[in-house]
Amino acid sequence: MKLSCLQENLAKGLNAVGKVVGTQTDLPILSNILVKTDEGRLKLSATNLEIGVNFWVGAKIEKEGLVTVPAKILVDYINSLPNKKVNLSLEKNVLKLSCEGNRASINGISAEEFPLIPEVKPEISFKLKSEILKEIIPEATVAAALDESRPVLTGVCLKIRGDQLKLAATDSYRLAERTITLPGKAKKEITAVIPSTTLKELLRIIIGDPEIREVNCLVGRDQIMFDLGEGNLVSRLIDGKFPSYEQIVPESNKTKAKIKIEDFVKAIRTGMVFSRDAANNVKLSVKKTGEIEIKSTAVQVGENVSVIKSKVEGEGGEISFNSKYLLDGLASIPGEEVTLELNDKLNPGVLKPVVEKKYFYIIMPLRS
């Protein structure tokens, strides 16, 4: 293999694929990036067996070839070089690099051992603007489970019906759902569970590359692919049925409070000084007068009470929440104000944006 390309373009490709490599694995090859010539371009690939990322870089190819090299050292080295031409050549699985007075050689592993990143046979495809994805991915993944004892809860449920696309996630303690309208009606209905780690990786890539303005999403039977133009991300789908959550979504409320998010967050953070010693429990007392009292108690330490102003409609009442889950929900709400909807202390609370958006974040109450 012998080729040359610009450092800026090579660094861009390596940064796109480099975060996917396995960091804790018994297979050394998964810590490597595949460097390969491919139809007049340089192809970079990485996988952790759940997610695979490919990225193509424009290059002047003089000789074909392929090898895998350790991701961290290759990414760090290329990022440290000046924005000039980088020359790459291969000699017996040793990748040699040079760029304006800098020369390095990196020992690689034969590409024969590198896992194949599967091709996706799409059953449905649709396009989404990057700006939309930057909104809806964190809004949904915030509620996905981290505990892998129930794998389906670590994913985000994608539902498409007509021109409506829904993303939903739940860890059984909270639930987030975002709905958007597609430009046209889908040819068929589909439900799939995408690993939340996959969506977070997609988000990282599109945030890091402002040139990706639109993503083509192709959903297959077992895999999903996000076509990024100069690259793609391929992931397995989670096997299993996502819980039917619609029945826990409250259809009405007895109390509705409109609150400034900044004031709400400050009060909760203040209370967490005490609530962290009491399972993050904070008690909200919503008054008809427009005040919300936020109380945190630690039996061995003491207590704190913060009072904030709000616009209250309805009966008022008391309810206890996990303060961390409450903060996570508030962080996902756009705008300066949030609507908190309550029924009673035994039923879930609902956070909704005041601005027009089809999004809600439900939190199960704590018994107090």
Short mmCIF file of C-alpha atoms in Angstrom, two decimals:
data_model
loop_
_atom_site.label_atom_id
_atom_site.label_comp_id
_atom_site.label_asym_id
_atom_site.label_seq_id
_atom_site.Cartn_x
_atom_site.Cartn_y
_atom_site.Cartn_z
CA MET A 1 0.00 0.00 0.00
CA LYS A 2 1.23 3.44 -0.88
CA LEU A 3 -0.81 6.64 -0.86
CA SER A 4 -0.96 10.28 0.23
CA CYS A 5 -3.74 12.51 1.58
CA LEU A 6 -4.23 15.73 3.53
CA GLN A 7 -3.77 15.58 7.30
CA GLU A 8 -7.04 17.47 7.85
CA ASN A 9 -9.07 14.92 5.90
CA LEU A 10 -7.31 11.93 7.46
CA ALA A 11 -7.80 13.32 10.98
CA LYS A 12 -11.49 13.91 10.27
CA GLY A 13 -11.98 10.30 9.21
CA LEU A 14 -9.99 8.86 12.09
CA ASN A 15 -11.88 10.95 14.64
CA ALA A 16 -15.16 9.65 13.17
CA VAL A 17 -14.25 5.96 13.50
CA GLY A 18 -11.77 6.03 16.37
CA LYS A 19 -14.21 6.16 19.30
CA VAL A 20 -15.91 2.92 18.30
CA VAL A 21 -12.96 0.61 18.90
CA GLY A 22 -13.22 -1.78 21.83
CA THR A 23 -11.26 -0.59 24.87
CA GLN A 24 -11.77 -3.67 27.05
CA THR A 25 -11.63 -6.72 24.84
CA ASP A 26 -9.92 -10.08 24.61
CA LEU A 27 -9.58 -9.56 20.85
CA PRO A 28 -6.66 -7.19 20.11
CA ILE A 29 -7.94 -6.67 16.57
CA LEU A 30 -10.98 -4.78 17.97
CA SER A 31 -8.62 -2.12 19.33
CA ASN A 32 -7.43 -1.47 15.78
CA ILE A 33 -8.62 0.58 12.82
CA LEU A 34 -8.73 -1.02 9.39
CA VAL A 35 -6.80 1.09 6.88
CA LYS A 36 -7.61 0.04 3.33
CA THR A 37 -7.52 1.36 -0.20
CA ASP A 38 -10.95 1.22 -1.81
CA GLU A 39 -11.79 2.30 -5.37
CA GLY A 40 -9.43 5.26 -5.47
CA ARG A 41 -10.02 6.36 -1.88
CA LEU A 42 -8.75 5.48 1.58
CA LYS A 43 -11.28 3.57 3.67
CA LEU A 44 -11.12 3.62 7.48
CA SER A 45 -13.17 1.16 9.52
CA ALA A 46 -13.62 0.32 13.20
CA THR A 47 -15.99 -1.94 15.13
CA ASN A 48 -16.75 -3.20 18.63
CA LEU A 49 -18.98 -5.99 17.20
CA GLU A 50 -22.11 -4.02 18.11
CA ILE A 51 -21.36 -0.86 16.12
CA GLY A 52 -19.27 -0.50 13.00
CA VAL A 53 -18.20 2.79 11.40
CA ASN A 54 -16.76 3.27 7.91
CA PHE A 55 -15.33 6.52 6.57
CA TRP A 56 -13.82 7.29 3.18
CA VAL A 57 -11.03 9.83 2.68
CA GLY A 58 -9.96 11.32 -0.63
CA ALA A 59 -6.41 10.18 -1.42
CA LYS A 60 -3.87 9.70 -4.20
CA ILE A 61 -3.46 5.92 -4.42
CA GLU A 62 -0.22 4.61 -5.89
CA LYS A 63 -0.43 1.03 -4.61
CA GLU A 64 -3.35 -0.98 -3.16
CA GLY A 65 -3.18 -2.58 0.27
CA LEU A 66 -4.75 -2.98 3.70
CA VAL A 67 -3.73 -3.37 7.34
CA THR A 68 -5.08 -2.78 10.84
CA VAL A 69 -3.25 -0.56 13.32
CA PRO A 70 -3.86 0.42 16.97
CA ALA A 71 -6.52 3.13 16.99
CA LYS A 72 -5.30 5.32 19.83
CA ILE A 73 -1.73 5.76 18.62
CA LEU A 74 -2.80 6.34 14.99
CA VAL A 75 -5.48 8.90 15.93
CA ASP A 76 -3.22 10.74 18.40
CA TYR A 77 -0.31 10.81 15.97
CA ILE A 78 -2.28 12.10 12.97
CA ASN A 79 -3.98 14.75 15.14
CA SER A 80 -0.56 16.01 16.24
CA LEU A 81 0.72 16.54 12.68
CA PRO A 82 0.59 19.85 10.75
CA ASN A 83 -2.13 20.32 8.14
CA LYS A 84 0.04 19.15 5.27
CA LYS A 85 0.26 16.13 3.01
CA VAL A 86 0.62 12.79 4.82
CA ASN A 87 2.32 9.89 3.07
CA LEU A 88 1.38 6.32 4.04
CA SER A 89 3.06 3.10 2.96
CA LEU A 90 2.95 -0.50 4.14
CA GLU A 91 5.81 -2.94 4.64
CA LYS A 92 4.97 -6.34 6.12
CA ASN A 93 2.13 -5.09 8.36
CA VAL A 94 4.11 -2.05 9.46
CA LEU A 95 2.43 1.23 8.52
CA LYS A 96 4.95 3.95 7.72
CA LEU A 97 3.86 7.60 7.85
CA SER A 98 5.62 10.85 6.99
CA CYS A 99 4.53 14.48 7.05
CA GLU A 100 6.78 17.54 6.75
CA GLY A 101 9.78 16.36 8.77
CA ASN A 102 7.89 13.83 10.86
CA ARG A 103 8.34 10.10 10.27
CA ALA A 104 6.76 7.21 12.17
CA SER A 105 6.17 3.49 11.85
CA ILE A 106 3.30 1.68 13.58
CA ASN A 107 3.18 -2.09 13.97
CA GLY A 108 -0.09 -3.50 12.69
CA ILE A 109 -2.05 -6.76 12.54
CA SER A 110 -3.09 -8.52 9.36
CA ALA A 111 -6.46 -7.32 8.10
CA GLU A 112 -7.55 -10.95 7.62
CA GLU A 113 -8.55 -11.06 11.30
CA PHE A 114 -10.67 -7.88 11.16
CA PRO A 115 -14.43 -8.59 11.61
CA LEU A 116 -16.68 -7.96 8.65
CA ILE A 117 -19.02 -4.98 9.10
CA PRO A 118 -22.34 -6.27 7.70
CA GLU A 119 -24.25 -4.85 4.78
CA VAL A 120 -27.77 -3.71 5.66
CA LYS A 121 -30.71 -4.82 3.52
CA PRO A 122 -33.21 -2.03 4.23
CA GLU A 123 -36.91 -2.68 4.70
CA ILE A 124 -37.53 1.05 5.05
CA SER A 125 -35.45 4.21 4.67
CA PHE A 126 -35.95 7.86 5.56
CA LYS A 127 -33.84 11.00 5.79
CA LEU A 128 -33.44 13.30 8.77
CA LYS A 129 -31.67 16.64 9.02
CA SER A 130 -28.67 16.64 11.34
CA GLU A 131 -30.14 19.53 13.32
CA ILE A 132 -33.23 17.42 14.08
CA LEU A 133 -31.10 14.45 15.15
CA LYS A 134 -29.11 16.70 17.48
CA GLU A 135 -32.39 17.49 19.23
CA ILE A 136 -34.22 14.19 19.35
CA ILE A 137 -31.36 11.81 20.20
CA PRO A 138 -30.53 13.29 23.64
CA GLU A 139 -34.23 13.84 24.35
CA ALA A 140 -34.86 10.09 24.00
CA THR A 141 -31.61 8.48 25.21
CA VAL A 142 -31.79 10.34 28.53
CA ALA A 143 -34.29 7.74 29.79
CA ALA A 144 -32.58 4.59 28.46
CA ALA A 145 -31.35 2.07 31.03
CA LEU A 146 -27.64 1.60 31.75
CA ASP A 147 -28.18 -1.75 33.48
CA GLU A 148 -27.97 -4.51 30.86
CA SER A 149 -30.00 -7.04 32.88
CA ARG A 150 -32.92 -6.21 30.57
CA PRO A 151 -31.20 -5.48 27.25
CA VAL A 152 -34.32 -4.10 25.53
CA LEU A 153 -34.45 -1.25 28.06
CA THR A 154 -30.94 -0.13 27.09
CA GLY A 155 -32.34 0.72 23.67
CA VAL A 156 -34.51 3.38 22.11
CA CYS A 157 -37.73 2.26 20.45
CA LEU A 158 -38.19 3.64 16.93
CA LYS A 159 -41.77 3.62 15.64
CA ILE A 160 -42.88 4.85 12.24
CA ARG A 161 -46.57 5.06 11.38
CA GLY A 162 -47.51 7.06 8.30
CA ASP A 163 -45.61 10.33 8.49
CA GLN A 164 -45.10 10.12 12.27
CA LEU A 165 -41.77 9.03 13.76
CA LYS A 166 -41.50 8.34 17.49
CA LEU A 167 -38.42 7.72 19.62
CA ALA A 168 -39.07 6.40 23.13
CA ALA A 169 -36.91 5.09 25.95
CA THR A 170 -37.53 3.92 29.50
CA ASP A 171 -35.52 2.39 32.33
CA SER A 172 -38.79 1.65 34.20
CA TYR A 173 -38.22 4.65 36.49
CA ARG A 174 -38.77 7.31 33.81
CA LEU A 175 -39.95 7.48 30.22
CA ALA A 176 -39.14 9.92 27.42
CA GLU A 177 -40.90 10.16 24.06
CA ARG A 178 -40.32 12.51 21.15
CA THR A 179 -42.49 12.63 18.03
CA ILE A 180 -41.62 14.33 14.76
CA THR A 181 -43.35 14.56 11.39
CA LEU A 182 -41.53 13.12 8.39
CA PRO A 183 -41.61 14.93 5.02
CA GLY A 184 -43.78 12.16 3.55
CA LYS A 185 -45.59 8.99 4.56
CA ALA A 186 -43.53 5.85 5.05
CA LYS A 187 -44.17 2.93 2.70
CA LYS A 188 -44.66 0.57 5.65
CA GLU A 189 -44.99 0.65 9.42
CA ILE A 190 -41.95 -0.38 11.42
CA THR A 191 -40.88 -0.85 15.03
CA ALA A 192 -37.23 -1.36 15.96
CA VAL A 193 -35.14 -1.07 19.11
CA ILE A 194 -31.84 0.75 18.54
CA PRO A 195 -29.07 0.53 21.17
CA SER A 196 -28.82 3.90 22.91
CA THR A 197 -25.03 3.66 22.56
CA THR A 198 -25.50 3.59 18.78
CA LEU A 199 -27.54 6.79 18.78
CA LYS A 200 -25.05 8.49 21.10
CA GLU A 201 -22.22 7.54 18.75
CA LEU A 202 -24.20 8.89 15.77
CA LEU A 203 -24.74 12.12 17.71
CA ARG A 204 -21.03 12.41 18.47
CA ILE A 205 -20.13 12.03 14.80
CA ILE A 206 -22.60 14.58 13.45
CA ILE A 207 -21.72 17.12 16.17
CA GLY A 208 -18.05 16.70 15.27
CA ASP A 209 -18.60 17.14 11.54
CA PRO A 210 -20.69 20.19 10.58
CA GLU A 211 -20.52 19.14 6.93
CA ILE A 212 -22.97 16.30 7.69
CA ARG A 213 -26.25 18.13 7.15
CA GLU A 214 -28.51 15.14 6.49
CA VAL A 215 -28.50 11.47 7.44
CA ASN A 216 -30.14 8.69 5.44
CA CYS A 217 -31.48 6.06 7.85
CA LEU A 218 -31.88 2.52 6.50
CA VAL A 219 -33.64 0.01 8.77
CA GLY A 220 -33.24 -3.70 8.11
CA ARG A 221 -34.49 -6.79 9.87
CA ASP A 222 -31.54 -7.09 12.28
CA GLN A 223 -29.42 -4.02 11.57
CA ILE A 224 -29.70 -0.31 10.98
CA MET A 225 -27.37 1.89 8.93
CA PHE A 226 -26.95 5.65 9.08
CA ASP A 227 -25.52 6.92 5.79
CA LEU A 228 -23.45 10.03 6.50
CA GLY A 229 -22.32 10.79 2.96
CA GLU A 230 -18.57 10.28 3.36
CA GLY A 231 -19.14 7.47 5.83
CA ASN A 232 -21.70 5.29 7.51
CA LEU A 233 -22.51 3.79 10.88
CA VAL A 234 -23.90 0.25 11.06
CA SER A 235 -25.40 -1.25 14.20
CA ARG A 236 -27.25 -4.34 15.27
CA LEU A 237 -30.80 -3.90 16.51
CA ILE A 238 -31.79 -5.19 19.95
CA ASP A 239 -33.82 -8.38 19.80
CA GLY A 240 -36.88 -8.28 22.03
CA LYS A 241 -40.22 -6.55 22.48
CA PHE A 242 -40.15 -3.02 23.83
CA PRO A 243 -42.62 -2.52 26.72
CA SER A 244 -46.08 -1.18 25.86
CA TYR A 245 -45.73 2.08 27.72
CA GLU A 246 -48.73 4.00 26.39
CA GLN A 247 -50.98 2.99 29.31
CA ILE A 248 -48.77 4.76 31.89
CA VAL A 249 -48.92 8.10 30.06
CA PRO A 250 -51.43 10.23 32.01
CA GLU A 251 -54.35 11.38 29.88
CA SER A 252 -55.19 14.28 32.21
CA ASN A 253 -53.86 16.12 35.25
CA LYS A 254 -55.18 17.71 38.42
CA THR A 255 -52.34 20.20 38.79
CA LYS A 256 -50.24 22.04 36.22
CA ALA A 257 -47.34 24.33 37.11
CA LYS A 258 -45.31 26.47 34.74
CA ILE A 259 -41.80 26.92 36.16
CA LYS A 260 -38.61 28.69 35.09
CA ILE A 261 -36.14 25.90 34.38
CA GLU A 262 -33.17 27.84 35.77
CA ASP A 263 -34.91 28.39 39.13
CA PHE A 264 -36.07 24.77 39.29
CA VAL A 265 -32.60 23.38 38.57
CA LYS A 266 -30.91 25.63 41.15
CA ALA A 267 -33.39 24.60 43.85
CA ILE A 268 -32.96 20.88 43.10
CA ARG A 269 -29.16 21.14 43.07
CA THR A 270 -29.24 22.93 46.40
CA GLY A 271 -31.42 20.19 47.87
CA MET A 272 -29.15 17.46 46.52
CA VAL A 273 -26.58 18.40 49.16
CA PHE A 274 -28.94 16.60 51.54
CA SER A 275 -30.86 14.26 49.21
CA ARG A 276 -27.77 12.36 48.07
CA ASP A 277 -27.72 10.73 51.53
CA ALA A 278 -31.42 9.82 51.20
CA ALA A 279 -31.65 7.98 47.85
CA ASN A 280 -31.80 11.36 46.02
CA ASN A 281 -35.33 11.88 47.37
CA VAL A 282 -36.76 15.40 47.01
CA LYS A 283 -40.30 16.30 48.01
CA LEU A 284 -42.25 18.85 45.97
CA SER A 285 -45.17 20.73 47.49
CA VAL A 286 -47.08 22.63 44.82
CA LYS A 287 -49.22 25.44 46.32
CA LYS A 288 -52.28 27.00 44.71
CA THR A 289 -50.71 30.36 45.58
CA GLY A 290 -48.01 29.79 42.95
CA GLU A 291 -45.17 28.64 45.20
CA ILE A 292 -43.35 25.33 44.94
CA GLU A 293 -41.56 24.11 48.04
CA ILE A 294 -38.69 21.70 47.40
CA LYS A 295 -37.64 19.81 50.51
CA SER A 296 -34.67 17.48 51.01
CA THR A 297 -34.03 15.58 54.22
CA ALA A 298 -31.11 13.47 55.43
CA VAL A 299 -31.93 11.87 58.79
CA GLN A 300 -28.38 11.98 60.12
CA VAL A 301 -27.52 15.40 58.68
CA GLY A 302 -30.49 17.75 58.48
CA GLU A 303 -32.77 19.21 55.85
CA ASN A 304 -33.15 21.98 53.29
CA VAL A 305 -36.21 23.77 51.97
CA SER A 306 -36.12 25.90 48.80
CA VAL A 307 -39.10 27.90 47.54
CA ILE A 308 -39.54 28.97 43.91
CA LYS A 309 -42.27 30.86 42.09
CA SER A 310 -44.50 29.33 39.42
CA LYS A 311 -47.87 29.69 37.71
CA VAL A 312 -50.13 27.01 39.14
CA GLU A 313 -53.44 25.73 37.78
CA GLY A 314 -55.54 23.17 39.65
CA GLU A 315 -55.55 21.60 43.09
CA GLY A 316 -51.87 21.60 44.01
CA GLY A 317 -50.37 18.70 45.95
CA GLU A 318 -47.27 16.87 47.11
CA ILE A 319 -45.05 14.32 45.40
CA SER A 320 -41.52 12.93 45.79
CA PHE A 321 -39.06 12.31 42.97
CA ASN A 322 -35.51 11.12 42.45
CA SER A 323 -33.63 14.41 42.11
CA LYS A 324 -31.17 13.03 39.54
CA TYR A 325 -33.98 11.86 37.27
CA LEU A 326 -35.67 15.23 37.69
CA LEU A 327 -32.50 17.08 36.65
CA ASP A 328 -32.02 14.76 33.66
CA GLY A 329 -35.54 15.56 32.50
CA LEU A 330 -35.12 19.30 32.92
CA ALA A 331 -31.86 19.18 30.94
CA SER A 332 -33.74 17.67 27.99
CA ILE A 333 -36.47 20.33 27.95
CA PRO A 334 -35.89 23.18 25.45
CA GLY A 335 -36.65 26.81 26.25
CA GLU A 336 -36.63 28.74 29.51
CA GLU A 337 -39.78 27.28 31.08
CA VAL A 338 -41.18 23.82 31.76
CA THR A 339 -44.66 22.54 32.56
CA LEU A 340 -44.95 20.07 35.42
CA GLU A 341 -48.19 18.06 35.39
CA LEU A 342 -49.32 16.07 38.45
CA ASN A 343 -52.29 14.00 39.62
CA ASP A 344 -51.37 12.69 43.06
CA LYS A 345 -48.35 11.45 44.98
CA LEU A 346 -48.74 7.86 43.76
CA ASN A 347 -48.97 8.58 40.03
CA PRO A 348 -46.19 9.72 37.70
CA GLY A 349 -45.35 13.35 37.04
CA VAL A 350 -44.90 14.70 33.54
CA LEU A 351 -42.45 17.32 32.29
CA LYS A 352 -43.31 19.04 29.02
CA PRO A 353 -41.77 21.96 27.16
CA VAL A 354 -43.77 25.18 27.09
CA VAL A 355 -42.61 25.78 23.52
CA GLU A 356 -44.53 23.85 20.87
CA LYS A 357 -42.92 20.42 20.63
CA LYS A 358 -44.22 16.86 20.80
CA TYR A 359 -42.11 15.72 23.72
CA PHE A 360 -42.70 14.52 27.24
CA TYR A 361 -40.61 13.12 30.09
CA ILE A 362 -42.40 11.04 32.73
CA ILE A 363 -40.98 10.33 36.20
CA MET A 364 -42.30 7.69 38.56
CA PRO A 365 -42.79 9.01 42.11
CA LEU A 366 -40.92 7.84 45.20
CA ARG A 367 -42.86 6.73 48.22
CA SER A 368 -42.31 9.08 51.15
#
